[in-house]
Amino acid sequence: MNIIGIIASQREEGNTTFIVNKILEGAKKQGAETSTFSFSNLNIKPCRGCWACHKGDQGCVIKDDMQKIYDALEHADAIVLGLPIYMGQMSAQGKIFTDRLFARFSPRFSPFFKENAVKQKLILSFNQGNPDADLFKSYIDYTKHMFEVLEFDVKEVPVVTGLRNGPACEREDLHTGLKDFGSALVLEGCQK
Ligand SMILES: Cc1cc2nc3c(=O)[nH]c(=O)nc-3n(C[C@H](O)[C@H](O)[C@H](O)COP(=O)(O)O)c2cc1C
């Protein structure tokens, strides 16, 4: 199984990085091949809304680091998308990534969708400073629905809370649970 992690945070050693890497660690232990893409070291511009991706088969005309993610997406069975909550919503980096997925529904990618009836699995991993797990529930539920509309098979939506009290890496309680999400993603795939 090929799994890619997307870290939609600018913080190279921040909470989202830790969380995505822990989930991938669990998946690797079950034999998955993994790779990560982090906004901390990628140059990915916002969608220009030019619609060029839908007019021909050249894909997205913005030749930045998102091209590496498009290539990786073509071979990925699953995605772990790490989204920090900024001002009650996914980070701007998360939204840029999501908007750039528009090019996936273009002529370049349509053969990929036809040949692969199996949807890509997605772990939609949120994290936030506030300790109340229900605080952004309606937004998180909406976002899950939105990714399902975008043809992803959303497997889990873990929400790590309370990070205003200290970094995720110091939270021993998180380690096993996060790895289990990654592990389950692979084991479920093997049963099919
Ligand atoms: C600009 C900004 C806005 C934030 N807004 C919220 C918020 O609305 N609610 C919340 O619970 N935490 C909020 N936080 C805290 C982050 O969600 C939390 O620290 C997260 O773990 C950051 O992940 P990172 O280290 O990968 O950037 C905010 C942090 C920043 C920098």
PDB file of C-alpha atoms and ligand atoms in Angstrom:
ATOM      1  CA  MET A   1       0.000   0.000   0.000  1.00  0.00           C
ATOM      2  CA  ASN A   2       1.278   3.437  -0.959  1.00  0.00           C
ATOM      3  CA  ILE A   3       0.361   6.238   1.453  1.00  0.00           C
ATOM      4  CA  ILE A   4       1.224   9.918   1.218  1.00  0.00           C
ATOM      5  CA  GLY A   5       1.167  12.360   4.090  1.00  0.00           C
ATOM      6  CA  ILE A   6       0.337  16.020   3.492  1.00  0.00           C
ATOM      7  CA  ILE A   7       1.358  18.422   6.250  1.00  0.00           C
ATOM      8  CA  ALA A   8      -0.670  21.611   5.798  1.00  0.00           C
ATOM      9  CA  SER A   9       1.414  23.616   8.244  1.00  0.00           C
ATOM     10  CA  GLN A  10       4.379  25.894   7.849  1.00  0.00           C
ATOM     11  CA  ARG A  11       5.914  24.593  11.096  1.00  0.00           C
ATOM     12  CA  GLU A  12       8.585  22.058  10.209  1.00  0.00           C
ATOM     13  CA  GLU A  13       8.617  20.581  13.705  1.00  0.00           C
ATOM     14  CA  GLY A  14       5.087  21.568  14.675  1.00  0.00           C
ATOM     15  CA  ASN A  15       2.126  19.570  15.857  1.00  0.00           C
ATOM     16  CA  THR A  16       0.764  18.677  12.416  1.00  0.00           C
ATOM     17  CA  THR A  17       4.163  17.305  11.372  1.00  0.00           C
ATOM     18  CA  PHE A  18       4.330  15.157  14.490  1.00  0.00           C
ATOM     19  CA  ILE A  19       0.767  13.857  14.092  1.00  0.00           C
ATOM     20  CA  VAL A  20       1.045  12.966  10.393  1.00  0.00           C
ATOM     21  CA  ASN A  21       4.410  11.271  10.959  1.00  0.00           C
ATOM     22  CA  LYS A  22       3.021   9.192  13.843  1.00  0.00           C
ATOM     23  CA  ILE A  23       0.094   7.987  11.730  1.00  0.00           C
ATOM     24  CA  LEU A  24       2.513   7.095   8.916  1.00  0.00           C
ATOM     25  CA  GLU A  25       4.783   5.305  11.406  1.00  0.00           C
ATOM     26  CA  GLY A  26       1.914   2.961  12.243  1.00  0.00           C
ATOM     27  CA  ALA A  27       1.257   2.355   8.545  1.00  0.00           C
ATOM     28  CA  LYS A  28       4.951   1.662   7.840  1.00  0.00           C
ATOM     29  CA  LYS A  29       5.019  -0.956  10.599  1.00  0.00           C
ATOM     30  CA  GLN A  30       2.342  -2.822   8.650  1.00  0.00           C
ATOM     31  CA  GLY A  31       4.434  -2.718   5.489  1.00  0.00           C
ATOM     32  CA  ALA A  32       3.106   0.394   3.753  1.00  0.00           C
ATOM     33  CA  GLU A  33       5.341   2.577   1.605  1.00  0.00           C
ATOM     34  CA  THR A  34       5.022   6.170   2.713  1.00  0.00           C
ATOM     35  CA  SER A  35       6.173   9.622   1.665  1.00  0.00           C
ATOM     36  CA  THR A  36       5.431  13.064   3.065  1.00  0.00           C
ATOM     37  CA  PHE A  37       4.906  16.500   1.612  1.00  0.00           C
ATOM     38  CA  SER A  38       5.132  19.463   3.958  1.00  0.00           C
ATOM     39  CA  PHE A  39       4.230  23.078   3.327  1.00  0.00           C
ATOM     40  CA  SER A  40       7.245  23.973   5.466  1.00  0.00           C
ATOM     41  CA  ASN A  41       9.574  23.201   2.571  1.00  0.00           C
ATOM     42  CA  LEU A  42       7.328  23.315  -0.497  1.00  0.00           C
ATOM     43  CA  ASN A  43       6.410  26.272  -2.641  1.00  0.00           C
ATOM     44  CA  ILE A  44       2.739  25.814  -3.507  1.00  0.00           C
ATOM     45  CA  LYS A  45       0.770  28.731  -4.830  1.00  0.00           C
ATOM     46  CA  PRO A  46      -3.020  29.213  -4.602  1.00  0.00           C
ATOM     47  CA  CYS A  47      -5.279  28.161  -7.491  1.00  0.00           C
ATOM     48  CA  ARG A  48      -5.566  30.998 -10.012  1.00  0.00           C
ATOM     49  CA  GLY A  49      -9.031  29.986 -11.139  1.00  0.00           C
ATOM     50  CA  CYS A  50      -7.914  29.999 -14.777  1.00  0.00           C
ATOM     51  CA  TRP A  51      -9.704  26.689 -15.582  1.00  0.00           C
ATOM     52  CA  ALA A  52      -6.787  25.712 -17.865  1.00  0.00           C
ATOM     53  CA  CYS A  53      -6.651  22.302 -16.166  1.00  0.00           C
ATOM     54  CA  HIS A  54     -10.148  21.550 -17.431  1.00  0.00           C
ATOM     55  CA  LYS A  55      -9.556  22.781 -20.992  1.00  0.00           C
ATOM     56  CA  GLY A  56      -6.729  20.438 -22.007  1.00  0.00           C
ATOM     57  CA  ASP A  57      -4.747  17.472 -20.794  1.00  0.00           C
ATOM     58  CA  GLN A  58      -1.769  19.411 -19.472  1.00  0.00           C
ATOM     59  CA  GLY A  59      -3.017  19.386 -15.889  1.00  0.00           C
ATOM     60  CA  CYS A  60      -2.472  22.396 -13.665  1.00  0.00           C
ATOM     61  CA  VAL A  61      -0.507  25.122 -15.436  1.00  0.00           C
ATOM     62  CA  ILE A  62       1.085  26.397 -12.215  1.00  0.00           C
ATOM     63  CA  LYS A  63       4.485  24.726 -12.306  1.00  0.00           C
ATOM     64  CA  ASP A  64       5.305  24.689  -8.621  1.00  0.00           C
ATOM     65  CA  ASP A  65       5.786  21.960  -6.011  1.00  0.00           C
ATOM     66  CA  MET A  66       2.130  20.894  -6.234  1.00  0.00           C
ATOM     67  CA  GLN A  67       3.222  19.047  -9.390  1.00  0.00           C
ATOM     68  CA  LYS A  68       5.143  16.611  -7.149  1.00  0.00           C
ATOM     69  CA  ILE A  69       1.966  15.997  -5.158  1.00  0.00           C
ATOM     70  CA  TYR A  70      -0.123  15.465  -8.324  1.00  0.00           C
ATOM     71  CA  ASP A  71       2.400  12.818  -9.431  1.00  0.00           C
ATOM     72  CA  ALA A  72       2.347  11.148  -6.016  1.00  0.00           C
ATOM     73  CA  LEU A  73      -1.461  11.214  -5.901  1.00  0.00           C
ATOM     74  CA  GLU A  74      -1.624   9.147  -9.080  1.00  0.00           C
ATOM     75  CA  HIS A  75       0.102   6.248  -7.315  1.00  0.00           C
ATOM     76  CA  ALA A  76      -1.324   6.680  -3.812  1.00  0.00           C
ATOM     77  CA  ASP A  77      -3.796   4.249  -2.274  1.00  0.00           C
ATOM     78  CA  ALA A  78      -4.318   6.487   0.728  1.00  0.00           C
ATOM     79  CA  ILE A  79      -3.645  10.003   1.986  1.00  0.00           C
ATOM     80  CA  VAL A  80      -3.076  11.271   5.494  1.00  0.00           C
ATOM     81  CA  LEU A  81      -3.985  14.952   5.404  1.00  0.00           C
ATOM     82  CA  GLY A  82      -2.850  16.895   8.468  1.00  0.00           C
ATOM     83  CA  LEU A  83      -4.809  20.089   9.036  1.00  0.00           C
ATOM     84  CA  PRO A  84      -4.196  22.481  11.931  1.00  0.00           C
ATOM     85  CA  ILE A  85      -7.199  24.585  12.912  1.00  0.00           C
ATOM     86  CA  TYR A  86      -6.435  28.261  12.355  1.00  0.00           C
ATOM     87  CA  MET A  87      -9.214  30.706  13.210  1.00  0.00           C
ATOM     88  CA  GLY A  88     -11.851  28.013  13.353  1.00  0.00           C
ATOM     89  CA  GLN A  89     -11.039  26.399   9.986  1.00  0.00           C
ATOM     90  CA  MET A  90      -8.310  24.420   8.232  1.00  0.00           C
ATOM     91  CA  SER A  91      -5.067  26.387   7.760  1.00  0.00           C
ATOM     92  CA  ALA A  92      -4.594  28.462   4.612  1.00  0.00           C
ATOM     93  CA  GLN A  93      -2.088  25.842   3.456  1.00  0.00           C
ATOM     94  CA  GLY A  94      -4.801  23.182   3.771  1.00  0.00           C
ATOM     95  CA  LYS A  95      -7.182  25.272   1.685  1.00  0.00           C
ATOM     96  CA  ILE A  96      -4.540  25.903  -0.981  1.00  0.00           C
ATOM     97  CA  PHE A  97      -3.952  22.127  -1.219  1.00  0.00           C
ATOM     98  CA  THR A  98      -7.703  21.485  -1.414  1.00  0.00           C
ATOM     99  CA  ASP A  99      -8.299  24.123  -4.100  1.00  0.00           C
ATOM    100  CA  ARG A 100      -5.434  22.768  -6.192  1.00  0.00           C
ATOM    101  CA  LEU A 101      -7.192  19.351  -6.175  1.00  0.00           C
ATOM    102  CA  PHE A 102      -9.555  20.959  -8.692  1.00  0.00           C
ATOM    103  CA  ALA A 103      -7.065  19.895 -11.373  1.00  0.00           C
ATOM    104  CA  ARG A 104      -7.647  16.249 -10.432  1.00  0.00           C
ATOM    105  CA  PHE A 105     -11.037  16.472 -12.120  1.00  0.00           C
ATOM    106  CA  SER A 106      -9.428  17.409 -15.402  1.00  0.00           C
ATOM    107  CA  PRO A 107      -8.645  15.438 -18.604  1.00  0.00           C
ATOM    108  CA  ARG A 108      -5.162  14.525 -17.312  1.00  0.00           C
ATOM    109  CA  PHE A 109      -6.636  12.719 -14.321  1.00  0.00           C
ATOM    110  CA  SER A 110      -9.931  11.396 -15.683  1.00  0.00           C
ATOM    111  CA  PRO A 111      -8.399   8.137 -17.036  1.00  0.00           C
ATOM    112  CA  PHE A 112      -6.992   7.587 -13.562  1.00  0.00           C
ATOM    113  CA  PHE A 113     -10.458   7.816 -12.050  1.00  0.00           C
ATOM    114  CA  LYS A 114     -11.967   5.462 -14.640  1.00  0.00           C
ATOM    115  CA  GLU A 115      -9.326   2.750 -14.292  1.00  0.00           C
ATOM    116  CA  ASN A 116      -9.352   2.886 -10.525  1.00  0.00           C
ATOM    117  CA  ALA A 117     -12.851   2.221  -9.322  1.00  0.00           C
ATOM    118  CA  VAL A 118     -11.481   1.974  -5.782  1.00  0.00           C
ATOM    119  CA  LYS A 119     -11.515   5.397  -4.159  1.00  0.00           C
ATOM    120  CA  GLN A 120      -8.437   6.721  -2.411  1.00  0.00           C
ATOM    121  CA  LYS A 121      -8.655   6.343   1.330  1.00  0.00           C
ATOM    122  CA  LEU A 122      -8.264   9.459   3.409  1.00  0.00           C
ATOM    123  CA  ILE A 123      -7.437  10.127   7.023  1.00  0.00           C
ATOM    124  CA  LEU A 124      -8.493  13.693   7.681  1.00  0.00           C
ATOM    125  CA  SER A 125      -6.459  14.610  10.720  1.00  0.00           C
ATOM    126  CA  PHE A 126      -7.304  17.865  12.513  1.00  0.00           C
ATOM    127  CA  ASN A 127      -5.482  19.382  15.461  1.00  0.00           C
ATOM    128  CA  GLN A 128      -6.258  22.423  17.568  1.00  0.00           C
ATOM    129  CA  GLY A 129      -5.212  24.394  20.610  1.00  0.00           C
ATOM    130  CA  ASN A 130      -8.613  24.357  22.303  1.00  0.00           C
ATOM    131  CA  PRO A 131      -9.375  21.336  24.522  1.00  0.00           C
ATOM    132  CA  ASP A 132     -13.050  21.088  23.437  1.00  0.00           C
ATOM    133  CA  ALA A 133     -13.315  18.373  20.766  1.00  0.00           C
ATOM    134  CA  ASP A 134     -16.823  19.525  19.792  1.00  0.00           C
ATOM    135  CA  LEU A 135     -15.951  23.197  19.337  1.00  0.00           C
ATOM    136  CA  PHE A 136     -15.486  22.940  15.550  1.00  0.00           C
ATOM    137  CA  LYS A 137     -17.615  19.807  15.045  1.00  0.00           C
ATOM    138  CA  SER A 138     -19.952  21.310  12.440  1.00  0.00           C
ATOM    139  CA  TYR A 139     -16.987  22.600  10.394  1.00  0.00           C
ATOM    140  CA  ILE A 140     -15.135  19.293  10.674  1.00  0.00           C
ATOM    141  CA  ASP A 141     -18.240  17.284   9.707  1.00  0.00           C
ATOM    142  CA  TYR A 142     -18.794  19.602   6.748  1.00  0.00           C
ATOM    143  CA  THR A 143     -15.151  19.206   5.653  1.00  0.00           C
ATOM    144  CA  LYS A 144     -15.430  15.411   5.846  1.00  0.00           C
ATOM    145  CA  HIS A 145     -18.530  15.575   3.645  1.00  0.00           C
ATOM    146  CA  MET A 146     -16.726  17.882   1.208  1.00  0.00           C
ATOM    147  CA  PHE A 147     -13.853  15.389   0.792  1.00  0.00           C
ATOM    148  CA  GLU A 148     -16.378  12.585   0.235  1.00  0.00           C
ATOM    149  CA  VAL A 149     -17.952  14.669  -2.530  1.00  0.00           C
ATOM    150  CA  LEU A 150     -14.411  14.959  -3.961  1.00  0.00           C
ATOM    151  CA  GLU A 151     -14.396  11.130  -4.328  1.00  0.00           C
ATOM    152  CA  PHE A 152     -12.297  10.263  -1.272  1.00  0.00           C
ATOM    153  CA  ASP A 153     -13.128   7.356   0.999  1.00  0.00           C
ATOM    154  CA  VAL A 154     -12.770   9.137   4.348  1.00  0.00           C
ATOM    155  CA  LYS A 155     -11.780   6.461   6.850  1.00  0.00           C
ATOM    156  CA  GLU A 156     -11.052   8.432   9.996  1.00  0.00           C
ATOM    157  CA  VAL A 157     -11.277  12.015  11.214  1.00  0.00           C
ATOM    158  CA  PRO A 158      -9.084  12.197  14.321  1.00  0.00           C
ATOM    159  CA  VAL A 159      -9.177  15.539  16.135  1.00  0.00           C
ATOM    160  CA  VAL A 160      -6.226  16.146  18.458  1.00  0.00           C
ATOM    161  CA  THR A 161      -7.200  18.796  21.000  1.00  0.00           C
ATOM    162  CA  GLY A 162      -5.665  20.771  23.839  1.00  0.00           C
ATOM    163  CA  LEU A 163      -2.406  21.643  22.088  1.00  0.00           C
ATOM    164  CA  ARG A 164      -2.405  25.109  23.659  1.00  0.00           C
ATOM    165  CA  ASN A 165      -1.121  23.352  26.779  1.00  0.00           C
ATOM    166  CA  GLY A 166       1.977  21.895  25.124  1.00  0.00           C
ATOM    167  CA  PRO A 167       3.289  20.337  21.932  1.00  0.00           C
ATOM    168  CA  ALA A 168       1.899  17.082  20.567  1.00  0.00           C
ATOM    169  CA  CYS A 169       5.302  15.388  20.819  1.00  0.00           C
ATOM    170  CA  GLU A 170       5.118  15.638  24.625  1.00  0.00           C
ATOM    171  CA  ARG A 171       1.705  13.978  24.764  1.00  0.00           C
ATOM    172  CA  GLU A 172       2.441  10.326  25.525  1.00  0.00           C
ATOM    173  CA  ASP A 173      -1.300   9.590  25.349  1.00  0.00           C
ATOM    174  CA  LEU A 174      -1.317  10.359  21.617  1.00  0.00           C
ATOM    175  CA  HIS A 175       1.494   8.113  20.415  1.00  0.00           C
ATOM    176  CA  THR A 176      -0.254   4.730  20.358  1.00  0.00           C
ATOM    177  CA  GLY A 177      -3.616   6.016  19.152  1.00  0.00           C
ATOM    178  CA  LEU A 178      -2.130   7.872  16.184  1.00  0.00           C
ATOM    179  CA  LYS A 179      -0.025   4.892  15.126  1.00  0.00           C
ATOM    180  CA  ASP A 180      -3.136   2.712  15.356  1.00  0.00           C
ATOM    181  CA  PHE A 181      -4.917   4.893  12.785  1.00  0.00           C
ATOM    182  CA  GLY A 182      -2.089   4.282  10.308  1.00  0.00           C
ATOM    183  CA  SER A 183      -1.933   0.611  11.100  1.00  0.00           C
ATOM    184  CA  ALA A 184      -5.701   0.166  10.638  1.00  0.00           C
ATOM    185  CA  LEU A 185      -5.537   1.898   7.263  1.00  0.00           C
ATOM    186  CA  VAL A 186      -3.164  -0.792   5.977  1.00  0.00           C
ATOM    187  CA  LEU A 187      -4.786  -3.767   7.685  1.00  0.00           C
ATOM    188  CA  GLU A 188      -8.216  -2.829   6.357  1.00  0.00           C
ATOM    189  CA  GLY A 189      -6.746  -2.618   2.850  1.00  0.00           C
ATOM    190  CA  CYS A 190      -5.283  -6.142   3.180  1.00  0.00           C
ATOM    191  CA  GLN A 191      -8.644  -7.656   4.091  1.00  0.00           C
ATOM    192  CA  LYS A 192     -10.225  -6.568   0.803  1.00  0.00           C
TER     193      LYS A 192
HETATM  194  C1  LIG B   1      -3.022  31.679  13.280  1.00  0.00           C
HETATM  195  C2  LIG B   1      -3.475  30.638  14.259  1.00  0.00           C
HETATM  196  C3  LIG B   1      -4.826  30.501  14.510  1.00  0.00           C
HETATM  197  C4  LIG B   1      -5.270  29.520  15.391  1.00  0.00           C
HETATM  198  N1  LIG B   1      -6.597  29.397  15.601  1.00  0.00           N
HETATM  199  C5  LIG B   1      -7.043  28.432  16.447  1.00  0.00           C
HETATM  200  C6  LIG B   1      -8.437  28.278  16.668  1.00  0.00           C
HETATM  201  O1  LIG B   1      -9.280  28.979  16.114  1.00  0.00           O
HETATM  202  N2  LIG B   1      -8.837  27.320  17.545  1.00  0.00           N
HETATM  203  C7  LIG B   1      -7.945  26.494  18.194  1.00  0.00           C
HETATM  204  O2  LIG B   1      -8.364  25.635  18.956  1.00  0.00           O
HETATM  205  N3  LIG B   1      -6.610  26.611  17.966  1.00  0.00           N
HETATM  206  C8  LIG B   1      -6.146  27.546  17.119  1.00  0.00           C
HETATM  207  N4  LIG B   1      -4.805  27.684  16.890  1.00  0.00           N
HETATM  208  C9  LIG B   1      -3.881  26.717  17.513  1.00  0.00           C
HETATM  209  C10 LIG B   1      -3.460  25.634  16.517  1.00  0.00           C
HETATM  210  O3  LIG B   1      -4.585  24.970  15.978  1.00  0.00           O
HETATM  211  C11 LIG B   1      -2.571  24.583  17.174  1.00  0.00           C
HETATM  212  O4  LIG B   1      -1.500  25.186  17.844  1.00  0.00           O
HETATM  213  C12 LIG B   1      -2.060  23.597  16.127  1.00  0.00           C
HETATM  214  O5  LIG B   1      -1.631  22.439  16.797  1.00  0.00           O
HETATM  215  C13 LIG B   1      -0.953  24.184  15.273  1.00  0.00           C
HETATM  216  O6  LIG B   1      -0.397  23.195  14.440  1.00  0.00           O
HETATM  217  P1  LIG B   1       1.076  23.416  13.837  1.00  0.00           P
HETATM  218  O7  LIG B   1       2.035  23.345  14.994  1.00  0.00           O
HETATM  219  O8  LIG B   1       1.287  22.312  12.880  1.00  0.00           O
HETATM  220  O9  LIG B   1       1.043  24.744  13.168  1.00  0.00           O
HETATM  221  C14 LIG B   1      -4.335  28.663  16.043  1.00  0.00           C
HETATM  222  C15 LIG B   1      -2.971  28.828  15.778  1.00  0.00           C
HETATM  223  C16 LIG B   1      -2.537  29.804  14.906  1.00  0.00           C
HETATM  224  C17 LIG B   1      -1.054  29.952  14.619  1.00  0.00           C
END
